[in-house]
């Protein structure tokens, strides 16, 4: 997924020296003390499986100071449906950063085949910073909760000045309102929390199914605690590039969009499609680019949206969102058809602002605490110009400045470095066409793991492969591995 340049490597290496980051801590608080067993009770919330129960665990806010302040981590479970076949616990690790899997035992966990639900207690959790665990909130301005603020789209002329201002504004809000926990939210801390969960559950080893950013957390757990892992599934994998970390996740959208746009174009030019945009697939790309450029110049008012206009970057962001799942292609096509007529559909419903504030704070803290980002606007100006020239569909966003360009705190540790030392118990499953975590990134992670991993590449389109946007062949391989431990002997392609 992540494409690294020599200059970027030098910048990050210099940052490591200047900022004084240290090598990752490897000890878990559970090495020195056995945590109390969870006190399970009915989960709060609606629409949950009646069997799901929740508990609150106490973990160190700072694992370098295990005797210091504690924070709460809320976990959930649905016990094995056949105790005689129970193997252990399967932790469901959500994407993000900023997502949680607290409801997943009742949701995606119920898509698992019976043999897997028999073999494991299904475990979900709200990572540190995510409500209802001890939560954080930066109290950012409403305009900065817009997806085109959180994703750093440059202005139509390619300027990054507004993005740098947004980064400073959000960073200042996080420094002012976020509290001490903001400094202790990172991928490596999430991995240590997972080991605290494992210990509290009384499990000698833990199995996991991580999706999207959850693959980065799962990789961190497999790296920090290799001999406490049982069967690890990494689905739609981030490239665990130790130099650029999540900054290259952003850059991955350049490749991801190019991998996926031809599929959208074929769909959007199919005869009989009520959302048909053109007679041929070849016409869809120039149509999209022309419309985005027109909306850059002449936005259409969009009451109730954030911001309250349909501009070129809103259209581009809608493209990214729809490419996560081909079932969402009609949403993009409807927006294009309306904009061509100078109109807009109804504004999409927004999550509650409190949830957006929490998600934004956790996401910013994780990405910015994992690795240092360049502070100079010139770095981003150069990257944006190069990206716009080579990848016009994404208009320079993937190399632009996020909040981390002005983050008030320095990383406590060096970024995660995945290696090939440890048990051979990792299975990667990856769609060929994935907008957010492209195949190239999963290939790089597969190479990092070496003999520890096998990868299944699925001839499918969309983000999240297993039991979602993949195919029957890939699903069968993953289910067999979780239920029996059997993996392909070598990397496999599922047509």
CSV table of C-alpha atoms in Angstrom, one decimal:
chain,number,residue,atom,x,y,z
A,1,UNK,CA,0.0,0.0,0.0
A,2,UNK,CA,2.6,2.5,1.0
A,3,UNK,CA,5.1,3.9,-1.5
A,4,UNK,CA,8.3,5.1,0.2
A,5,UNK,CA,10.8,7.5,-1.4
A,6,UNK,CA,14.4,8.0,-0.4
A,7,UNK,CA,13.7,11.6,0.7
A,8,UNK,CA,10.8,10.5,2.9
A,9,UNK,CA,13.0,7.9,4.5
A,10,UNK,CA,15.6,10.5,5.2
A,11,UNK,CA,13.0,12.9,6.7
A,12,UNK,CA,11.6,10.2,9.0
A,13,UNK,CA,15.1,9.0,10.0
A,14,UNK,CA,16.1,12.6,10.8
A,15,UNK,CA,12.9,13.0,12.8
A,16,UNK,CA,13.8,10.0,14.9
A,17,UNK,CA,17.1,11.6,15.8
A,18,UNK,CA,15.8,15.1,16.5
A,19,UNK,CA,12.7,14.0,18.4
A,20,UNK,CA,14.6,11.4,20.5
A,21,UNK,CA,12.1,8.6,19.9
A,22,UNK,CA,13.0,5.3,21.6
A,23,UNK,CA,12.6,1.7,20.7
A,24,UNK,CA,9.2,0.1,21.5
A,25,UNK,CA,8.5,-1.2,25.0
A,26,UNK,CA,7.9,-4.9,24.8
A,27,UNK,CA,6.7,-5.6,28.3
A,28,UNK,CA,3.0,-5.7,29.1
A,29,UNK,CA,1.6,-4.8,32.5
A,30,UNK,CA,0.4,-8.3,32.7
A,31,UNK,CA,4.0,-9.5,32.9
A,32,UNK,CA,4.1,-8.4,36.5
A,33,UNK,CA,0.6,-8.7,37.8
A,34,UNK,CA,-2.4,-10.9,37.0
A,35,UNK,CA,-5.4,-8.7,36.3
A,36,UNK,CA,-8.7,-9.4,37.9
A,37,UNK,CA,-11.2,-11.5,36.0
A,38,UNK,CA,-13.8,-9.6,34.1
A,39,UNK,CA,-17.2,-9.1,35.7
A,40,UNK,CA,-19.6,-9.7,32.9
A,41,UNK,CA,-23.0,-8.1,32.7
A,42,UNK,CA,-25.6,-7.1,30.1
A,43,UNK,CA,-24.2,-4.7,27.5
A,44,UNK,CA,-25.7,-1.3,27.0
A,45,UNK,CA,-27.2,-0.4,23.6
A,46,UNK,CA,-29.8,-1.7,21.2
A,47,UNK,CA,-29.9,-4.4,18.6
A,48,UNK,CA,-27.3,-6.6,20.3
A,49,UNK,CA,-27.5,-10.4,20.5
A,50,UNK,CA,-29.0,-11.2,23.9
A,51,UNK,CA,-26.0,-13.5,24.5
A,52,UNK,CA,-23.6,-10.6,24.3
A,53,UNK,CA,-22.2,-9.4,27.6
A,54,UNK,CA,-19.7,-6.7,28.5
A,55,UNK,CA,-17.1,-6.0,31.2
A,56,UNK,CA,-14.8,-3.1,32.0
A,57,UNK,CA,-11.0,-3.7,32.5
A,58,UNK,CA,-8.5,-1.4,34.1
A,59,UNK,CA,-5.2,-1.0,32.2
A,60,UNK,CA,-2.2,1.5,32.6
A,61,UNK,CA,-2.6,4.7,30.8
A,62,UNK,CA,1.2,4.6,30.3
A,63,UNK,CA,2.7,1.2,30.1
A,64,UNK,CA,6.1,2.7,31.0
A,65,UNK,CA,4.5,3.5,34.4
A,66,UNK,CA,2.3,0.5,35.1
A,67,UNK,CA,1.7,1.6,38.7
A,68,UNK,CA,0.4,5.0,37.6
A,69,UNK,CA,-2.9,6.2,36.4
A,70,UNK,CA,-5.4,3.6,35.0
A,71,UNK,CA,-7.9,3.9,32.3
A,72,UNK,CA,-10.9,1.7,31.4
A,73,UNK,CA,-11.2,-0.6,28.4
A,74,UNK,CA,-14.7,-2.0,27.8
A,75,UNK,CA,-14.8,-5.4,26.2
A,76,UNK,CA,-17.7,-7.6,25.0
A,77,UNK,CA,-18.1,-11.3,24.3
A,78,UNK,CA,-20.4,-14.0,23.1
A,79,UNK,CA,-19.2,-17.3,24.5
A,80,UNK,CA,-18.5,-20.3,22.4
A,81,UNK,CA,-21.7,-21.9,21.1
A,82,UNK,CA,-20.3,-25.4,21.8
A,83,UNK,CA,-18.1,-25.5,24.9
A,84,UNK,CA,-16.9,-29.1,24.1
A,85,UNK,CA,-15.4,-27.7,20.9
A,86,UNK,CA,-14.0,-24.5,22.4
A,87,UNK,CA,-10.4,-23.6,21.5
A,88,UNK,CA,-10.1,-20.2,23.0
A,89,UNK,CA,-10.9,-16.6,22.3
A,90,UNK,CA,-11.1,-14.8,18.9
A,91,UNK,CA,-10.6,-11.0,19.2
A,92,UNK,CA,-12.3,-8.9,16.5
A,93,UNK,CA,-10.1,-5.8,15.8
A,94,UNK,CA,-11.9,-3.0,14.1
A,95,UNK,CA,-10.6,-0.6,11.5
A,96,UNK,CA,-10.0,3.1,11.9
A,97,UNK,CA,-8.1,4.4,13.7
A,98,UNK,CA,-11.1,5.5,15.7
A,99,UNK,CA,-13.3,2.5,15.2
A,100,UNK,CA,-14.4,-0.1,17.8
A,101,UNK,CA,-15.5,-3.7,17.7
A,102,UNK,CA,-17.7,-3.7,20.8
A,103,UNK,CA,-20.8,-4.7,18.9
A,104,UNK,CA,-19.0,-7.0,16.5
A,105,UNK,CA,-19.7,-10.3,18.4
A,106,UNK,CA,-23.4,-9.6,17.7
A,107,UNK,CA,-22.8,-8.3,14.2
A,108,UNK,CA,-20.0,-9.5,11.8
A,109,UNK,CA,-19.1,-12.2,14.3
A,110,UNK,CA,-22.5,-13.9,13.5
A,111,UNK,CA,-21.4,-14.2,9.9
A,112,UNK,CA,-18.7,-16.6,10.9
A,113,UNK,CA,-19.5,-20.2,10.1
A,114,UNK,CA,-20.8,-22.4,12.9
A,115,UNK,CA,-17.5,-24.3,13.3
A,116,UNK,CA,-15.7,-21.0,14.1
A,117,UNK,CA,-18.4,-19.8,16.5
A,118,UNK,CA,-18.2,-23.2,18.3
A,119,UNK,CA,-14.4,-22.9,18.5
A,120,UNK,CA,-14.1,-19.5,20.1
A,121,UNK,CA,-15.6,-16.9,22.4
A,122,UNK,CA,-16.1,-13.9,20.2
A,123,UNK,CA,-14.5,-10.9,21.8
A,124,UNK,CA,-14.9,-7.2,20.9
A,125,UNK,CA,-13.6,-4.1,22.6
A,126,UNK,CA,-13.6,-0.3,22.5
A,127,UNK,CA,-9.9,0.7,22.2
A,128,UNK,CA,-8.4,3.3,24.5
A,129,UNK,CA,-9.9,6.7,23.9
A,130,UNK,CA,-13.1,5.3,22.3
A,131,UNK,CA,-16.3,5.7,24.3
A,132,UNK,CA,-17.5,3.8,26.4
A,133,UNK,CA,-13.9,3.1,27.3
A,134,UNK,CA,-12.1,6.1,28.9
A,135,UNK,CA,-12.7,8.5,26.1
A,136,UNK,CA,-11.1,11.7,24.5
A,137,UNK,CA,-12.6,14.7,22.8
A,138,UNK,CA,-10.7,17.6,21.2
A,139,UNK,CA,-13.8,19.8,20.9
A,140,UNK,CA,-12.9,20.8,17.3
A,141,UNK,CA,-14.9,23.3,15.3
A,142,UNK,CA,-17.9,21.9,13.4
A,143,UNK,CA,-16.4,22.7,10.1
A,144,UNK,CA,-13.3,20.7,10.9
A,145,UNK,CA,-15.4,17.5,11.4
A,146,UNK,CA,-16.2,17.5,7.6
A,147,UNK,CA,-14.6,14.6,5.8
A,148,UNK,CA,-12.9,17.0,3.4
A,149,UNK,CA,-11.2,18.6,6.4
A,150,UNK,CA,-10.2,15.3,8.0
A,151,UNK,CA,-9.0,14.1,4.6
A,152,UNK,CA,-6.7,16.9,3.5
A,153,UNK,CA,-8.0,17.9,0.1
A,154,UNK,CA,-6.0,20.8,-1.2
A,155,UNK,CA,-7.7,23.8,-2.8
A,156,UNK,CA,-8.4,23.7,-6.5
A,157,UNK,CA,-5.1,25.3,-7.4
A,158,UNK,CA,-3.2,22.8,-5.3
A,159,UNK,CA,-2.5,25.1,-2.3
A,160,UNK,CA,-1.8,23.5,1.1
A,161,UNK,CA,-2.1,26.7,3.0
A,162,UNK,CA,-5.7,26.0,4.3
A,163,UNK,CA,-4.7,22.4,5.2
A,164,UNK,CA,-1.8,23.7,7.3
A,165,UNK,CA,-4.1,26.1,9.0
A,166,UNK,CA,-6.6,23.3,9.7
A,167,UNK,CA,-3.8,21.1,11.1
A,168,UNK,CA,-2.9,23.9,13.5
A,169,UNK,CA,-6.5,24.6,14.5
A,170,UNK,CA,-7.3,20.9,15.3
A,171,UNK,CA,-3.9,20.4,17.0
A,172,UNK,CA,-4.5,23.4,19.2
A,173,UNK,CA,-7.9,22.1,20.1
A,174,UNK,CA,-6.6,18.7,21.0
A,175,UNK,CA,-3.8,20.3,23.2
A,176,UNK,CA,-6.4,22.4,24.9
A,177,UNK,CA,-9.2,19.9,25.4
A,178,UNK,CA,-7.9,16.4,24.8
A,179,UNK,CA,-6.3,15.7,28.2
A,180,UNK,CA,-3.3,13.6,29.2
A,181,UNK,CA,-4.7,10.4,27.6
A,182,UNK,CA,-4.2,12.0,24.1
A,183,UNK,CA,-0.4,11.5,24.5
A,184,UNK,CA,-0.9,7.7,25.2
A,185,UNK,CA,-3.1,6.6,22.3
A,186,UNK,CA,-1.1,4.7,19.7
A,187,UNK,CA,-1.0,1.5,17.8
A,188,UNK,CA,1.6,0.0,20.1
A,189,UNK,CA,-0.5,1.0,23.2
A,190,UNK,CA,-3.5,-0.7,21.5
A,191,UNK,CA,-1.4,-3.9,21.1
A,192,UNK,CA,-0.5,-3.8,24.8
A,193,UNK,CA,-4.1,-3.3,25.8
A,194,UNK,CA,-4.9,-6.4,23.7
A,195,UNK,CA,-2.4,-8.4,25.8
A,196,UNK,CA,-4.1,-7.0,28.9
A,197,UNK,CA,-7.4,-8.3,27.6
A,198,UNK,CA,-5.9,-11.7,26.9
A,199,UNK,CA,-4.6,-11.9,30.4
A,200,UNK,CA,-7.9,-10.8,31.9
A,201,UNK,CA,-9.7,-13.5,29.9
A,202,UNK,CA,-7.3,-16.1,31.3
A,203,UNK,CA,-6.1,-17.1,27.9
A,204,UNK,CA,-2.6,-18.4,27.3
A,205,UNK,CA,-2.8,-17.4,23.7
A,206,UNK,CA,-5.2,-15.3,21.7
A,207,UNK,CA,-6.6,-15.5,18.1
A,208,UNK,CA,-7.5,-12.4,16.2
A,209,UNK,CA,-9.3,-11.2,13.1
A,210,UNK,CA,-8.1,-7.7,12.3
A,211,UNK,CA,-9.6,-5.6,9.4
A,212,UNK,CA,-8.1,-2.5,7.7
A,213,UNK,CA,-6.3,-0.5,10.4
A,214,UNK,CA,-7.0,-3.5,12.7
A,215,UNK,CA,-4.4,-5.3,10.6
A,216,UNK,CA,-1.8,-2.8,11.7
A,217,UNK,CA,-2.9,-3.4,15.4
A,218,UNK,CA,-2.8,-7.1,14.8
A,219,UNK,CA,0.6,-6.9,13.3
A,220,UNK,CA,1.8,-4.9,16.3
A,221,UNK,CA,0.4,-7.6,18.6
A,222,UNK,CA,2.1,-10.3,16.7
A,223,UNK,CA,5.4,-8.4,16.8
A,224,UNK,CA,5.3,-7.5,20.5
A,225,UNK,CA,3.8,-10.7,21.8
A,226,UNK,CA,4.5,-13.4,19.1
A,227,UNK,CA,4.2,-16.4,21.4
A,228,UNK,CA,0.9,-15.2,22.8
A,229,UNK,CA,-0.7,-15.5,19.4
A,230,UNK,CA,-2.7,-18.5,18.2
A,231,UNK,CA,-4.3,-17.9,14.8
A,232,UNK,CA,-4.1,-14.4,13.3
A,233,UNK,CA,-6.1,-13.3,10.3
A,234,UNK,CA,-5.2,-9.9,8.8
A,235,UNK,CA,-8.0,-8.8,6.3
A,236,UNK,CA,-7.4,-5.8,4.0
A,237,UNK,CA,-3.9,-5.0,5.3
A,238,UNK,CA,-2.1,-1.8,5.9
A,239,UNK,CA,1.5,-1.7,4.8
A,240,UNK,CA,3.4,-1.6,8.1
A,241,UNK,CA,6.1,0.7,6.7
A,242,UNK,CA,8.2,1.5,9.8
A,243,UNK,CA,9.4,4.9,8.5
A,244,UNK,CA,6.2,6.4,7.2
A,245,UNK,CA,3.6,4.5,9.2
A,246,UNK,CA,0.0,5.9,8.6
A,247,UNK,CA,1.3,8.7,6.4
A,248,UNK,CA,1.7,6.1,3.7
A,249,UNK,CA,-1.8,4.9,4.4
A,250,UNK,CA,-3.0,8.2,3.1
A,251,UNK,CA,-0.8,8.0,0.1
A,252,UNK,CA,-2.2,4.6,-0.7
A,253,UNK,CA,-5.4,6.2,-2.0
A,254,UNK,CA,-3.6,7.2,-5.1
A,255,UNK,CA,-3.0,3.6,-6.1
A,256,UNK,CA,-6.3,2.4,-4.6
A,257,UNK,CA,-8.4,4.7,-6.7
A,258,UNK,CA,-6.6,3.8,-9.8
A,259,UNK,CA,-7.1,0.1,-9.0
A,260,UNK,CA,-10.8,0.6,-8.5
A,261,UNK,CA,-12.0,3.3,-11.0
A,262,UNK,CA,-12.0,0.9,-14.0
A,263,UNK,CA,-14.5,-1.3,-12.2
A,264,UNK,CA,-16.7,1.7,-11.4
A,265,UNK,CA,-16.4,2.8,-15.0
A,266,UNK,CA,-17.5,-0.6,-16.3
A,267,UNK,CA,-20.5,-0.6,-14.0
A,268,UNK,CA,-21.4,3.0,-14.8
A,269,UNK,CA,-21.5,2.3,-18.6
A,270,UNK,CA,-23.5,-1.0,-18.5
A,271,UNK,CA,-26.6,-1.0,-20.6
A,272,UNK,CA,-29.8,-1.2,-18.4
A,273,UNK,CA,-28.1,0.4,-15.4
A,274,UNK,CA,-30.5,3.0,-14.1
A,275,UNK,CA,-27.5,5.0,-13.0
A,276,UNK,CA,-25.7,4.8,-16.3
A,277,UNK,CA,-23.3,7.7,-16.8
A,278,UNK,CA,-21.8,7.0,-20.3
A,279,UNK,CA,-22.0,4.7,-23.3
A,280,UNK,CA,-18.5,3.3,-22.7
A,281,UNK,CA,-16.3,2.7,-19.8
A,282,UNK,CA,-13.6,4.9,-21.4
A,283,UNK,CA,-15.9,7.9,-21.2
A,284,UNK,CA,-16.5,7.8,-17.4
A,285,UNK,CA,-13.1,9.0,-16.2
A,286,UNK,CA,-12.9,12.2,-18.3
A,287,UNK,CA,-16.6,12.8,-17.4
A,288,UNK,CA,-15.7,12.6,-13.7
A,289,UNK,CA,-12.6,14.8,-14.0
A,290,UNK,CA,-14.5,17.5,-16.0
A,291,UNK,CA,-17.3,17.5,-13.4
A,292,UNK,CA,-14.9,17.8,-10.5
A,293,UNK,CA,-13.1,20.7,-12.2
A,294,UNK,CA,-16.4,22.4,-12.9
A,295,UNK,CA,-17.5,22.0,-9.2
A,296,UNK,CA,-14.1,23.4,-8.1
A,297,UNK,CA,-15.0,26.6,-10.0
A,298,UNK,CA,-18.8,26.6,-9.4
A,299,UNK,CA,-19.9,24.8,-6.3
A,300,UNK,CA,-23.6,24.0,-5.9
A,301,UNK,CA,-25.3,24.9,-2.6
A,302,UNK,CA,-26.1,21.9,-0.5
A,303,UNK,CA,-28.2,22.7,2.6
A,304,UNK,CA,-27.7,20.4,5.6
A,305,UNK,CA,-24.3,19.1,4.4
A,306,UNK,CA,-20.9,19.9,6.0
A,307,UNK,CA,-19.8,22.1,4.3
A,308,UNK,CA,-23.1,23.3,2.8
A,309,UNK,CA,-21.9,23.0,-0.8
A,310,UNK,CA,-21.1,20.4,-3.4
A,311,UNK,CA,-17.6,21.2,-4.6
A,312,UNK,CA,-15.0,19.3,-6.5
A,313,UNK,CA,-13.4,17.9,-3.3
A,314,UNK,CA,-16.8,16.7,-1.9
A,315,UNK,CA,-17.3,14.8,-5.2
A,316,UNK,CA,-13.8,13.3,-4.9
A,317,UNK,CA,-14.4,12.3,-1.3
A,318,UNK,CA,-17.7,10.7,-2.4
A,319,UNK,CA,-15.8,8.7,-4.9
A,320,UNK,CA,-13.4,7.4,-2.2
A,321,UNK,CA,-16.3,6.5,0.1
A,322,UNK,CA,-18.3,4.6,-2.6
A,323,UNK,CA,-15.2,2.6,-3.7
A,324,UNK,CA,-15.0,0.9,-0.3
A,325,UNK,CA,-18.0,-1.3,-1.4
A,326,UNK,CA,-19.3,-1.8,-5.0
A,327,UNK,CA,-22.8,-1.8,-3.5
A,328,UNK,CA,-22.3,1.9,-2.9
A,329,UNK,CA,-21.6,2.8,-6.6
A,330,UNK,CA,-25.2,4.1,-7.0
A,331,UNK,CA,-24.5,6.7,-4.3
A,332,UNK,CA,-21.7,8.2,-6.4
A,333,UNK,CA,-23.5,7.9,-9.7
A,334,UNK,CA,-26.6,9.6,-8.3
A,335,UNK,CA,-24.5,12.5,-7.0
A,336,UNK,CA,-22.8,12.8,-10.4
A,337,UNK,CA,-26.1,12.7,-12.3
A,338,UNK,CA,-27.6,15.4,-10.0
A,339,UNK,CA,-24.5,17.6,-10.2
A,340,UNK,CA,-24.5,17.5,-14.0
A,341,UNK,CA,-28.0,19.0,-13.8
A,342,UNK,CA,-26.9,21.6,-11.3
A,343,UNK,CA,-28.8,20.0,-8.4
A,344,UNK,CA,-28.0,17.9,-5.3
A,345,UNK,CA,-29.6,14.9,-3.7
A,346,UNK,CA,-30.7,15.1,0.0
A,347,UNK,CA,-27.8,15.7,2.3
A,348,UNK,CA,-26.4,12.5,3.7
A,349,UNK,CA,-27.2,11.9,7.4
A,350,UNK,CA,-24.3,12.6,9.7
A,351,UNK,CA,-23.5,10.7,12.9
A,352,UNK,CA,-24.1,12.4,16.2
A,353,UNK,CA,-21.5,15.2,16.6
A,354,UNK,CA,-20.3,13.7,19.9
A,355,UNK,CA,-19.4,10.5,18.1
A,356,UNK,CA,-17.6,12.4,15.4
A,357,UNK,CA,-15.7,14.4,18.0
A,358,UNK,CA,-14.6,11.2,19.7
A,359,UNK,CA,-13.7,9.5,16.4
A,360,UNK,CA,-11.7,12.5,15.3
A,361,UNK,CA,-9.7,12.7,18.5
A,362,UNK,CA,-8.8,9.1,18.6
A,363,UNK,CA,-7.9,9.0,14.9
A,364,UNK,CA,-5.7,12.1,15.2
A,365,UNK,CA,-4.0,10.9,18.3
A,366,UNK,CA,-3.2,7.4,16.9
A,367,UNK,CA,-1.9,8.6,13.6
A,368,UNK,CA,0.2,11.5,15.0
A,369,UNK,CA,1.6,9.5,18.0
A,370,UNK,CA,2.6,6.6,15.9
A,371,UNK,CA,5.2,8.6,13.8
A,372,UNK,CA,6.4,12.1,13.3
A,373,UNK,CA,5.2,14.0,10.2
A,374,UNK,CA,7.1,16.8,8.5
A,375,UNK,CA,6.3,20.3,9.8
A,376,UNK,CA,7.2,22.2,6.6
A,377,UNK,CA,4.5,23.2,4.2
A,378,UNK,CA,7.1,22.9,1.4
A,379,UNK,CA,7.3,19.2,1.9
A,380,UNK,CA,3.5,18.9,1.3
A,381,UNK,CA,3.5,21.4,-1.5
A,382,UNK,CA,6.0,19.3,-3.4
A,383,UNK,CA,4.2,16.1,-2.7
A,384,UNK,CA,0.8,17.5,-3.6
A,385,UNK,CA,2.1,18.9,-6.9
A,386,UNK,CA,3.7,15.5,-7.9
A,387,UNK,CA,0.6,13.6,-6.9
A,388,UNK,CA,-1.8,15.9,-8.8
A,389,UNK,CA,0.3,15.5,-11.9
A,390,UNK,CA,0.4,11.7,-11.7
A,391,UNK,CA,-2.9,10.8,-10.1
A,392,UNK,CA,-5.5,13.5,-11.1
A,393,UNK,CA,-8.4,11.5,-9.7
A,394,UNK,CA,-7.2,12.2,-6.1
A,395,UNK,CA,-6.1,15.8,-6.8
A,396,UNK,CA,-3.1,15.7,-4.4
A,397,UNK,CA,-4.9,14.8,-1.2
A,398,UNK,CA,-2.9,11.6,-0.5
A,399,UNK,CA,0.3,13.5,0.0
A,400,UNK,CA,-1.1,16.5,1.8
A,401,UNK,CA,-0.8,17.7,5.4
A,402,UNK,CA,-3.0,16.1,8.0
A,403,UNK,CA,-3.4,17.3,11.6
A,404,UNK,CA,0.0,15.6,12.4
A,405,UNK,CA,1.8,18.4,10.6
A,406,UNK,CA,1.2,20.6,13.7
A,407,UNK,CA,0.7,18.0,16.4
A,408,UNK,CA,1.8,19.3,19.8
A,409,UNK,CA,3.4,16.2,21.1
A,410,UNK,CA,6.3,14.1,19.9
A,411,UNK,CA,6.1,10.3,19.4
A,412,UNK,CA,7.1,8.4,22.5
A,413,UNK,CA,8.4,5.4,20.5
A,414,UNK,CA,9.7,4.5,17.1
A,415,UNK,CA,7.1,3.3,14.6
A,416,UNK,CA,6.2,-0.4,14.5
A,417,UNK,CA,8.6,-2.6,12.6
A,418,UNK,CA,7.2,-6.0,11.6
A,419,UNK,CA,9.7,-8.8,11.2
A,420,UNK,CA,9.9,-12.5,10.4
A,421,UNK,CA,10.8,-13.8,13.8
A,422,UNK,CA,8.0,-15.7,15.6
A,423,UNK,CA,5.5,-18.5,15.0
A,424,UNK,CA,4.2,-19.1,11.5
A,425,UNK,CA,0.5,-18.5,12.3
A,426,UNK,CA,-0.5,-15.4,10.2
A,427,UNK,CA,-2.9,-15.5,7.3
A,428,UNK,CA,-3.4,-12.4,5.1
A,429,UNK,CA,-6.5,-12.2,3.0
A,430,UNK,CA,-6.6,-9.4,0.5
A,431,UNK,CA,-8.9,-8.2,-2.4
A,432,UNK,CA,-7.1,-7.4,-5.6
A,433,UNK,CA,-9.0,-4.1,-5.9
A,434,UNK,CA,-9.2,-2.2,-2.6
A,435,UNK,CA,-9.3,1.6,-2.5
A,436,UNK,CA,-8.1,2.0,1.1
A,437,UNK,CA,-5.6,-0.8,1.5
A,438,UNK,CA,-4.4,-1.7,-2.0
A,439,UNK,CA,-2.9,-5.0,-2.9
A,440,UNK,CA,0.6,-3.5,-3.1
A,441,UNK,CA,0.5,-2.7,0.7
A,442,UNK,CA,-0.6,-6.2,1.6
A,443,UNK,CA,2.2,-7.7,-0.5
A,444,UNK,CA,4.7,-5.5,1.4
A,445,UNK,CA,3.3,-6.6,4.8
A,446,UNK,CA,3.4,-10.2,3.6
A,447,UNK,CA,7.1,-9.7,2.8
A,448,UNK,CA,7.7,-8.2,6.2
A,449,UNK,CA,6.3,-11.3,7.9
A,450,UNK,CA,8.3,-13.7,5.8
A,451,UNK,CA,7.9,-17.3,6.7
A,452,UNK,CA,5.4,-16.4,9.5
A,453,UNK,CA,2.6,-15.6,7.0
A,454,UNK,CA,0.7,-16.9,4.0
A,455,UNK,CA,-1.4,-14.6,1.8
A,456,UNK,CA,-4.6,-15.3,0.0
A,457,UNK,CA,-5.2,-12.8,-2.9
A,458,UNK,CA,-8.9,-12.6,-3.9
A,459,UNK,CA,-10.1,-11.6,-7.3
A,460,UNK,CA,-12.6,-9.2,-5.9
A,461,UNK,CA,-13.4,-5.5,-5.6
A,462,UNK,CA,-13.9,-3.5,-2.4
A,463,UNK,CA,-12.5,-3.0,1.1
A,464,UNK,CA,-12.9,-5.8,3.7
A,465,UNK,CA,-12.6,-9.2,2.1
A,466,UNK,CA,-13.5,-12.0,4.5
A,467,UNK,CA,-17.3,-12.6,4.6
A,468,UNK,CA,-17.9,-9.2,3.0
A,469,UNK,CA,-16.5,-8.0,-0.3
A,470,UNK,CA,-14.4,-11.1,-1.1
A,471,UNK,CA,-15.4,-14.4,-2.7
A,472,UNK,CA,-16.4,-17.9,-1.6
A,473,UNK,CA,-12.9,-19.3,-2.3
A,474,UNK,CA,-11.2,-16.7,0.0
A,475,UNK,CA,-13.9,-17.0,2.7
A,476,UNK,CA,-13.4,-20.8,2.7
A,477,UNK,CA,-9.7,-20.6,3.2
A,478,UNK,CA,-10.0,-18.2,6.1
A,479,UNK,CA,-12.8,-20.1,7.8
A,480,UNK,CA,-10.8,-23.4,7.5
A,481,UNK,CA,-7.8,-21.7,9.1
A,482,UNK,CA,-9.8,-20.3,12.0
A,483,UNK,CA,-11.6,-23.5,12.6
A,484,UNK,CA,-8.8,-26.1,12.1
A,485,UNK,CA,-5.5,-24.2,11.8
A,486,UNK,CA,-5.0,-25.4,8.3
A,487,UNK,CA,-3.4,-22.9,6.0
A,488,UNK,CA,-2.4,-23.1,2.4
A,489,UNK,CA,1.2,-24.3,2.1
A,490,UNK,CA,2.0,-21.3,-0.1
A,491,UNK,CA,0.5,-18.0,-1.2
A,492,UNK,CA,-2.8,-18.6,-3.0
A,493,UNK,CA,-4.9,-16.8,-5.6
A,494,UNK,CA,-8.7,-17.1,-5.4
A,495,UNK,CA,-10.4,-16.4,-8.7
